[in-house]
Short mmCIF file of N, CA, C and O in Angstrom, two decimals:
data_model
loop_
_atom_site.label_atom_id
_atom_site.label_comp_id
_atom_site.label_asym_id
_atom_site.label_seq_id
_atom_site.Cartn_x
_atom_site.Cartn_y
_atom_site.Cartn_z
N MET Q 60 0.85 -1.18 0.00
CA MET Q 60 0.00 0.00 0.00
C MET Q 60 0.89 1.23 0.00
O MET Q 60 1.85 1.30 0.75
N ILE Q 61 0.55 2.17 -0.87
CA ILE Q 61 1.30 3.41 -0.94
C ILE Q 61 0.33 4.59 -0.85
O ILE Q 61 -0.85 4.45 -1.20
N ASP Q 62 0.81 5.71 -0.37
CA ASP Q 62 -0.01 6.91 -0.30
C ASP Q 62 -0.28 7.42 -1.70
O ASP Q 62 0.59 7.37 -2.57
N LYS Q 63 -1.47 7.98 -1.90
CA LYS Q 63 -1.81 8.52 -3.21
C LYS Q 63 -0.92 9.71 -3.56
O LYS Q 63 -0.58 9.91 -4.72
N ALA Q 64 -0.50 10.46 -2.56
CA ALA Q 64 0.33 11.64 -2.80
C ALA Q 64 1.69 11.26 -3.40
O ALA Q 64 2.23 11.98 -4.23
N THR Q 65 2.24 10.12 -3.02
CA THR Q 65 3.54 9.69 -3.51
C THR Q 65 3.44 8.55 -4.54
O THR Q 65 4.45 8.05 -5.00
N ALA Q 66 2.22 8.17 -4.88
CA ALA Q 66 2.01 7.02 -5.76
C ALA Q 66 2.57 7.23 -7.16
O ALA Q 66 3.17 6.33 -7.73
N LEU Q 67 2.40 8.43 -7.71
CA LEU Q 67 2.85 8.68 -9.07
C LEU Q 67 4.35 8.49 -9.20
O LEU Q 67 4.83 7.81 -10.10
N GLU Q 68 5.11 9.05 -8.27
CA GLU Q 68 6.57 8.91 -8.31
C GLU Q 68 7.00 7.46 -8.07
O GLU Q 68 7.92 6.97 -8.71
N SER Q 69 6.32 6.78 -7.16
CA SER Q 69 6.65 5.38 -6.88
C SER Q 69 6.40 4.50 -8.10
O SER Q 69 7.20 3.62 -8.42
N VAL Q 70 5.29 4.73 -8.77
CA VAL Q 70 4.95 3.93 -9.95
C VAL Q 70 5.94 4.21 -11.08
O VAL Q 70 6.42 3.28 -11.73
N LEU Q 71 6.28 5.46 -11.31
CA LEU Q 71 7.23 5.79 -12.38
C LEU Q 71 8.61 5.19 -12.11
O LEU Q 71 9.27 4.70 -13.03
N ARG Q 72 9.03 5.21 -10.85
CA ARG Q 72 10.31 4.61 -10.48
C ARG Q 72 10.27 3.11 -10.75
O ARG Q 72 11.23 2.52 -11.27
N LYS Q 73 9.16 2.47 -10.42
CA LYS Q 73 9.01 1.03 -10.63
C LYS Q 73 8.95 0.69 -12.12
O LYS Q 73 9.51 -0.31 -12.56
N LEU Q 74 8.31 1.55 -12.91
CA LEU Q 74 8.18 1.29 -14.35
C LEU Q 74 9.52 1.37 -15.06
O LEU Q 74 9.76 0.64 -16.03
N LYS Q 75 10.40 2.24 -14.62
CA LYS Q 75 11.71 2.36 -15.26
C LYS Q 75 12.56 1.10 -15.06
O LYS Q 75 13.38 0.77 -15.89
N LYS Q 76 12.31 0.38 -13.96
CA LYS Q 76 13.06 -0.84 -13.66
C LYS Q 76 12.35 -2.11 -14.12
O LYS Q 76 12.92 -3.19 -14.07
N LEU Q 77 11.10 -1.98 -14.55
CA LEU Q 77 10.28 -3.13 -14.90
C LEU Q 77 10.78 -3.80 -16.18
O LEU Q 77 10.95 -3.14 -17.21
N PRO Q 78 11.05 -5.11 -16.16
CA PRO Q 78 11.50 -5.81 -17.38
C PRO Q 78 10.39 -5.86 -18.43
O PRO Q 78 9.21 -5.80 -18.11
N VAL Q 79 10.77 -5.99 -19.67
CA VAL Q 79 9.81 -6.07 -20.78
C VAL Q 79 8.98 -7.34 -20.61
O VAL Q 79 9.49 -8.41 -20.31
N GLY Q 80 7.66 -7.19 -20.77
CA GLY Q 80 6.75 -8.33 -20.64
C GLY Q 80 6.14 -8.45 -19.26
O GLY Q 80 5.21 -9.23 -19.07
N HIS Q 81 6.62 -7.70 -18.28
CA HIS Q 81 6.08 -7.77 -16.92
C HIS Q 81 5.03 -6.67 -16.73
O HIS Q 81 4.91 -5.76 -17.54
N CYS Q 82 4.28 -6.76 -15.63
CA CYS Q 82 3.21 -5.78 -15.41
C CYS Q 82 3.05 -5.44 -13.93
O CYS Q 82 3.53 -6.15 -13.05
N ILE Q 83 2.38 -4.31 -13.71
CA ILE Q 83 2.07 -3.81 -12.36
C ILE Q 83 0.57 -3.58 -12.31
O ILE Q 83 -0.03 -3.08 -13.26
N ASP Q 84 -0.04 -3.93 -11.19
CA ASP Q 84 -1.48 -3.73 -10.99
C ASP Q 84 -1.66 -2.71 -9.88
O ASP Q 84 -1.14 -2.89 -8.78
N LEU Q 85 -2.41 -1.65 -10.15
CA LEU Q 85 -2.74 -0.63 -9.16
C LEU Q 85 -4.23 -0.73 -8.88
O LEU Q 85 -5.04 -0.74 -9.79
N ARG Q 86 -4.58 -0.80 -7.59
CA ARG Q 86 -5.98 -0.95 -7.21
C ARG Q 86 -6.34 -0.01 -6.06
O ARG Q 86 -5.48 0.41 -5.31
N THR Q 87 -7.63 0.25 -5.94
CA THR Q 87 -8.11 1.03 -4.81
C THR Q 87 -8.02 0.18 -3.56
O THR Q 87 -7.77 -1.03 -3.62
N TYR Q 88 -8.25 0.79 -2.42
CA TYR Q 88 -8.23 0.05 -1.16
C TYR Q 88 -9.27 -1.07 -1.18
O TYR Q 88 -9.01 -2.18 -0.71
N LYS Q 89 -10.46 -0.79 -1.75
CA LYS Q 89 -11.52 -1.79 -1.80
C LYS Q 89 -11.34 -2.79 -2.94
O LYS Q 89 -12.12 -3.73 -3.06
N ARG Q 90 -10.37 -2.58 -3.79
CA ARG Q 90 -10.04 -3.44 -4.94
C ARG Q 90 -11.16 -3.52 -5.97
O ARG Q 90 -11.30 -4.52 -6.66
N ASN Q 91 -11.96 -2.47 -6.09
CA ASN Q 91 -13.04 -2.51 -7.07
C ASN Q 91 -12.71 -1.76 -8.36
O ASN Q 91 -13.45 -1.85 -9.32
N ARG Q 92 -11.61 -0.99 -8.40
CA ARG Q 92 -11.15 -0.33 -9.61
C ARG Q 92 -9.66 -0.57 -9.76
O ARG Q 92 -8.94 -0.65 -8.76
N SER Q 93 -9.19 -0.67 -11.01
CA SER Q 93 -7.78 -1.00 -11.18
C SER Q 93 -7.19 -0.40 -12.44
O SER Q 93 -7.90 -0.05 -13.38
N LEU Q 94 -5.86 -0.29 -12.43
CA LEU Q 94 -5.06 0.08 -13.58
C LEU Q 94 -4.01 -1.01 -13.73
O LEU Q 94 -3.25 -1.26 -12.80
N LEU Q 95 -3.97 -1.65 -14.87
CA LEU Q 95 -2.97 -2.69 -15.15
C LEU Q 95 -1.99 -2.11 -16.15
O LEU Q 95 -2.37 -1.76 -17.27
N ILE Q 96 -0.72 -1.96 -15.76
CA ILE Q 96 0.30 -1.36 -16.59
C ILE Q 96 1.26 -2.44 -17.06
O ILE Q 96 1.89 -3.11 -16.24
N ILE Q 97 1.36 -2.62 -18.37
CA ILE Q 97 2.20 -3.67 -18.96
C ILE Q 97 3.34 -3.01 -19.72
O ILE Q 97 3.11 -2.12 -20.54
N HIS Q 98 4.56 -3.47 -19.46
CA HIS Q 98 5.73 -3.00 -20.21
C HIS Q 98 5.78 -3.84 -21.48
O HIS Q 98 6.28 -4.95 -21.48
N TYR Q 99 5.27 -3.27 -22.56
CA TYR Q 99 5.06 -4.01 -23.79
C TYR Q 99 6.33 -4.17 -24.62
O TYR Q 99 6.68 -5.26 -25.02
N GLN Q 100 7.02 -3.06 -24.88
CA GLN Q 100 8.30 -3.09 -25.58
C GLN Q 100 9.24 -2.15 -24.84
O GLN Q 100 8.90 -1.67 -23.78
N SER Q 101 10.41 -1.87 -25.41
CA SER Q 101 11.44 -1.12 -24.69
C SER Q 101 10.94 0.20 -24.12
O SER Q 101 11.22 0.52 -22.98
N GLU Q 102 10.22 1.01 -24.86
CA GLU Q 102 9.71 2.29 -24.37
C GLU Q 102 8.19 2.37 -24.42
O GLU Q 102 7.63 3.42 -24.17
N ASP Q 103 7.52 1.28 -24.74
CA ASP Q 103 6.07 1.27 -24.91
C ASP Q 103 5.38 0.59 -23.73
O ASP Q 103 5.82 -0.47 -23.28
N PHE Q 104 4.29 1.20 -23.27
CA PHE Q 104 3.50 0.65 -22.19
C PHE Q 104 2.04 0.59 -22.62
O PHE Q 104 1.57 1.44 -23.38
N THR Q 105 1.34 -0.40 -22.13
CA THR Q 105 -0.10 -0.51 -22.32
C THR Q 105 -0.74 -0.44 -20.95
O THR Q 105 -0.34 -1.14 -20.03
N ILE Q 106 -1.74 0.43 -20.82
CA ILE Q 106 -2.43 0.60 -19.55
C ILE Q 106 -3.89 0.23 -19.76
O ILE Q 106 -4.58 0.83 -20.58
N PHE Q 107 -4.35 -0.78 -19.02
CA PHE Q 107 -5.76 -1.19 -19.05
C PHE Q 107 -6.44 -0.54 -17.87
O PHE Q 107 -6.12 -0.81 -16.71
N GLU Q 108 -7.41 0.32 -18.16
CA GLU Q 108 -8.18 1.01 -17.12
C GLU Q 108 -9.46 0.22 -16.92
O GLU Q 108 -10.20 -0.04 -17.87
N ASP Q 109 -9.76 -0.18 -15.70
CA ASP Q 109 -10.95 -0.97 -15.41
C ASP Q 109 -11.58 -0.44 -14.13
O ASP Q 109 -11.10 -0.70 -13.04
N GLY Q 110 -12.63 0.33 -14.28
CA GLY Q 110 -13.28 0.93 -13.13
C GLY Q 110 -14.49 1.72 -13.60
O GLY Q 110 -15.44 1.15 -14.09
N TYR Q 111 -14.42 3.05 -13.46
CA TYR Q 111 -15.50 3.89 -13.97
C TYR Q 111 -15.59 3.74 -15.49
O TYR Q 111 -16.67 3.77 -16.05
N GLU Q 112 -14.46 3.60 -16.14
CA GLU Q 112 -14.42 3.36 -17.58
C GLU Q 112 -13.52 2.16 -17.85
O GLU Q 112 -12.62 1.87 -17.07
N THR Q 113 -13.76 1.47 -18.95
CA THR Q 113 -12.93 0.34 -19.35
C THR Q 113 -12.27 0.69 -20.69
O THR Q 113 -12.91 0.58 -21.73
N ILE Q 114 -11.01 1.13 -20.60
CA ILE Q 114 -10.31 1.63 -21.78
C ILE Q 114 -8.89 1.06 -21.80
O ILE Q 114 -8.30 0.82 -20.75
N GLU Q 115 -8.36 0.88 -23.00
CA GLU Q 115 -6.96 0.47 -23.17
C GLU Q 115 -6.18 1.65 -23.73
O GLU Q 115 -6.59 2.26 -24.72
N HIS Q 116 -5.06 2.01 -23.08
CA HIS Q 116 -4.21 3.12 -23.51
C HIS Q 116 -2.85 2.56 -23.91
O HIS Q 116 -2.27 1.77 -23.17
N ASN Q 117 -2.33 2.99 -25.05
CA ASN Q 117 -0.98 2.64 -25.49
C ASN Q 117 -0.16 3.92 -25.50
O ASN Q 117 -0.48 4.85 -26.24
N VAL Q 118 0.89 3.97 -24.66
CA VAL Q 118 1.67 5.20 -24.50
C VAL Q 118 3.16 4.89 -24.46
O VAL Q 118 3.58 3.77 -24.20
N LYS Q 119 3.95 5.93 -24.72
CA LYS Q 119 5.41 5.87 -24.57
C LYS Q 119 5.75 6.21 -23.12
O LYS Q 119 4.92 6.75 -22.38
N LEU Q 120 6.98 5.94 -22.71
CA LEU Q 120 7.41 6.19 -21.34
C LEU Q 120 7.28 7.66 -20.96
O LEU Q 120 6.86 7.98 -19.86
N LYS Q 121 7.60 8.57 -21.87
CA LYS Q 121 7.55 9.99 -21.54
C LYS Q 121 6.11 10.51 -21.41
O LYS Q 121 5.89 11.54 -20.81
N GLU Q 122 5.12 9.79 -21.92
CA GLU Q 122 3.72 10.19 -21.82
C GLU Q 122 3.00 9.57 -20.63
O GLU Q 122 1.88 9.94 -20.32
N VAL Q 123 3.66 8.63 -19.97
CA VAL Q 123 3.02 7.87 -18.88
C VAL Q 123 2.66 8.79 -17.71
O VAL Q 123 1.59 8.66 -17.13
N ARG Q 124 3.55 9.72 -17.35
CA ARG Q 124 3.30 10.60 -16.19
C ARG Q 124 1.99 11.36 -16.34
O ARG Q 124 1.15 11.37 -15.44
N LYS Q 125 1.80 11.99 -17.49
CA LYS Q 125 0.60 12.79 -17.71
C LYS Q 125 -0.66 11.93 -17.70
O LYS Q 125 -1.68 12.29 -17.11
N LEU Q 126 -0.59 10.77 -18.35
CA LEU Q 126 -1.75 9.88 -18.40
C LEU Q 126 -2.09 9.33 -17.02
O LEU Q 126 -3.26 9.32 -16.63
N LEU Q 127 -1.08 8.91 -16.26
CA LEU Q 127 -1.35 8.37 -14.93
C LEU Q 127 -1.96 9.43 -14.02
O LEU Q 127 -2.82 9.12 -13.19
N LYS Q 128 -1.53 10.66 -14.17
CA LYS Q 128 -2.09 11.74 -13.35
C LYS Q 128 -3.59 11.89 -13.59
O LYS Q 128 -4.37 12.00 -12.64
N THR Q 129 -4.01 11.83 -14.85
CA THR Q 129 -5.44 11.95 -15.15
C THR Q 129 -6.20 10.68 -14.74
O THR Q 129 -7.32 10.77 -14.26
N LEU Q 130 -5.55 9.52 -14.90
CA LEU Q 130 -6.22 8.27 -14.52
C LEU Q 130 -6.39 8.16 -13.01
O LEU Q 130 -7.39 7.64 -12.53
N PHE Q 131 -5.41 8.64 -12.24
CA PHE Q 131 -5.53 8.64 -10.79
C PHE Q 131 -6.72 9.50 -10.35
O PHE Q 131 -7.47 9.13 -9.45
N LYS Q 132 -6.89 10.64 -11.00
CA LYS Q 132 -8.02 11.52 -10.65
C LYS Q 132 -9.35 10.87 -11.01
O LYS Q 132 -10.33 11.03 -10.29
N ARG Q 133 -9.39 10.14 -12.13
CA ARG Q 133 -10.64 9.52 -12.57
C ARG Q 133 -10.96 8.25 -11.79
O ARG Q 133 -12.09 8.04 -11.37
N GLU Q 134 -9.97 7.37 -11.61
CA GLU Q 134 -10.23 6.06 -11.02
C GLU Q 134 -10.09 6.02 -9.49
O GLU Q 134 -10.70 5.20 -8.84
N PHE Q 135 -9.26 6.88 -8.94
CA PHE Q 135 -9.03 6.88 -7.49
C PHE Q 135 -9.35 8.26 -6.90
O PHE Q 135 -8.51 8.86 -6.25
N PRO Q 136 -10.56 8.79 -7.10
CA PRO Q 136 -10.82 10.18 -6.70
C PRO Q 136 -10.80 10.41 -5.19
O PRO Q 136 -10.33 11.45 -4.73
N ARG Q 137 -11.30 9.48 -4.41
CA ARG Q 137 -11.36 9.68 -2.97
C ARG Q 137 -10.44 8.75 -2.19
O ARG Q 137 -10.50 8.68 -0.98
N SER Q 138 -9.60 8.04 -2.90
CA SER Q 138 -8.68 7.10 -2.24
C SER Q 138 -7.51 7.85 -1.62
O SER Q 138 -6.98 8.79 -2.21
N ASN Q 139 -7.09 7.41 -0.46
CA ASN Q 139 -5.88 7.92 0.17
C ASN Q 139 -4.73 6.93 0.02
O ASN Q 139 -3.58 7.32 0.01
N LYS Q 140 -5.07 5.67 -0.09
CA LYS Q 140 -4.07 4.61 -0.25
C LYS Q 140 -4.36 3.84 -1.52
O LYS Q 140 -5.51 3.63 -1.90
N ILE Q 141 -3.29 3.42 -2.18
CA ILE Q 141 -3.41 2.63 -3.42
C ILE Q 141 -2.60 1.36 -3.24
O ILE Q 141 -1.48 1.39 -2.76
N ARG Q 142 -3.20 0.25 -3.64
CA ARG Q 142 -2.49 -1.04 -3.59
C ARG Q 142 -1.69 -1.19 -4.88
O ARG Q 142 -2.22 -1.00 -5.96
N MET Q 143 -0.40 -1.56 -4.74
CA MET Q 143 0.44 -1.78 -5.92
C MET Q 143 0.98 -3.20 -5.86
O MET Q 143 1.65 -3.57 -4.90
N TYR Q 144 0.67 -3.99 -6.89
CA TYR Q 144 1.12 -5.36 -6.97
C TYR Q 144 2.02 -5.50 -8.20
O TYR Q 144 1.63 -5.11 -9.30
N GLU Q 145 3.19 -6.09 -8.02
CA GLU Q 145 4.04 -6.43 -9.16
C GLU Q 145 3.71 -7.88 -9.50
O GLU Q 145 4.01 -8.79 -8.73
N LEU Q 146 3.12 -8.09 -10.68
CA LEU Q 146 2.57 -9.41 -11.02
C LEU Q 146 3.52 -10.31 -11.77
O LEU Q 146 3.22 -11.47 -11.98
N GLY Q 147 4.65 -9.79 -12.20
CA GLY Q 147 5.58 -10.62 -12.96
C GLY Q 147 5.20 -10.61 -14.42
O GLY Q 147 4.68 -9.64 -14.95
N GLU Q 148 5.44 -11.72 -15.11
CA GLU Q 148 5.19 -11.78 -16.54
C GLU Q 148 3.70 -11.80 -16.84
O GLU Q 148 2.92 -12.48 -16.19
N TYR Q 149 3.31 -11.02 -17.83
CA TYR Q 149 1.90 -10.82 -18.18
C TYR Q 149 1.37 -11.97 -19.03
O TYR Q 149 2.03 -12.44 -19.94
N ASP Q 150 0.15 -12.39 -18.72
CA ASP Q 150 -0.62 -13.25 -19.62
C ASP Q 150 -2.06 -12.74 -19.61
O ASP Q 150 -2.44 -11.96 -18.76
N ASP Q 151 -2.87 -13.17 -20.57
CA ASP Q 151 -4.21 -12.60 -20.75
C ASP Q 151 -5.15 -12.84 -19.58
O ASP Q 151 -6.12 -12.11 -19.40
N SER Q 152 -4.90 -13.84 -18.75
CA SER Q 152 -5.78 -14.10 -17.63
C SER Q 152 -5.67 -13.02 -16.55
O SER Q 152 -6.58 -12.86 -15.74
N MET Q 153 -4.59 -12.25 -16.54
CA MET Q 153 -4.42 -11.19 -15.54
C MET Q 153 -5.33 -10.01 -15.81
O MET Q 153 -5.57 -9.20 -14.92
N ARG Q 154 -5.84 -9.91 -17.01
CA ARG Q 154 -6.67 -8.77 -17.37
C ARG Q 154 -8.03 -8.83 -16.69
O ARG Q 154 -8.65 -7.82 -16.42
N GLU Q 155 -8.51 -10.02 -16.41
CA GLU Q 155 -9.79 -10.16 -15.75
C GLU Q 155 -9.65 -9.91 -14.27
O GLU Q 155 -8.80 -10.46 -13.60
N ARG Q 156 -10.50 -9.06 -13.77
CA ARG Q 156 -10.42 -8.61 -12.39
C ARG Q 156 -11.05 -9.61 -11.43
O ARG Q 156 -12.11 -10.16 -11.70
N GLU Q 157 -10.38 -9.83 -10.34
CA GLU Q 157 -10.93 -10.66 -9.27
C GLU Q 157 -11.46 -9.74 -8.19
O GLU Q 157 -10.73 -8.96 -7.61
N MET Q 158 -12.75 -9.82 -7.94
CA MET Q 158 -13.35 -8.96 -6.93
C MET Q 158 -13.02 -9.46 -5.54
O MET Q 158 -12.80 -10.66 -5.34
N LYS Q 159 -13.02 -8.56 -4.60
CA LYS Q 159 -12.78 -8.92 -3.20
C LYS Q 159 -13.94 -9.77 -2.71
O LYS Q 159 -15.10 -9.43 -2.91
N LYS Q 160 -13.63 -10.87 -2.10
CA LYS Q 160 -14.67 -11.76 -1.60
C LYS Q 160 -15.01 -11.37 -0.16
O LYS Q 160 -14.16 -11.26 0.68
N LEU Q 161 -16.31 -11.18 0.08
CA LEU Q 161 -16.77 -10.79 1.42
C LEU Q 161 -17.22 -11.98 2.21
O LEU Q 161 -17.56 -12.98 1.73
#
C-alpha cells in the first residue's frame, strides 16, 4: 500500500526498472477499480483502465506521467491509499479482475 500523494513517483520509479513483458497492478483500497500497466516493448506501455471506464491506452514512457495523473483523478478520486502489486510476466488471464470476496 502506498499513499496517493507519492504514488505517481513510486509507480514511475518502478516502471523504469520493470522488465519487458512484466506488469504492475494498481488498485483502490476496496479493490473494485484497477489500472494494469504492462511493459510491452522497450519504451512502450499498455495501460488497461478498469473501473469507472474500461479503456486500453498505449503510451510511450515519456507520456506515462501525464496519463497516470489523469487516470488517478478519474479512477481513485477519494482514495488515500493505493495497492500496488508487481505481477511478474503478463498473460491474458491477468486482465480479468478478481473482486474482493466478502
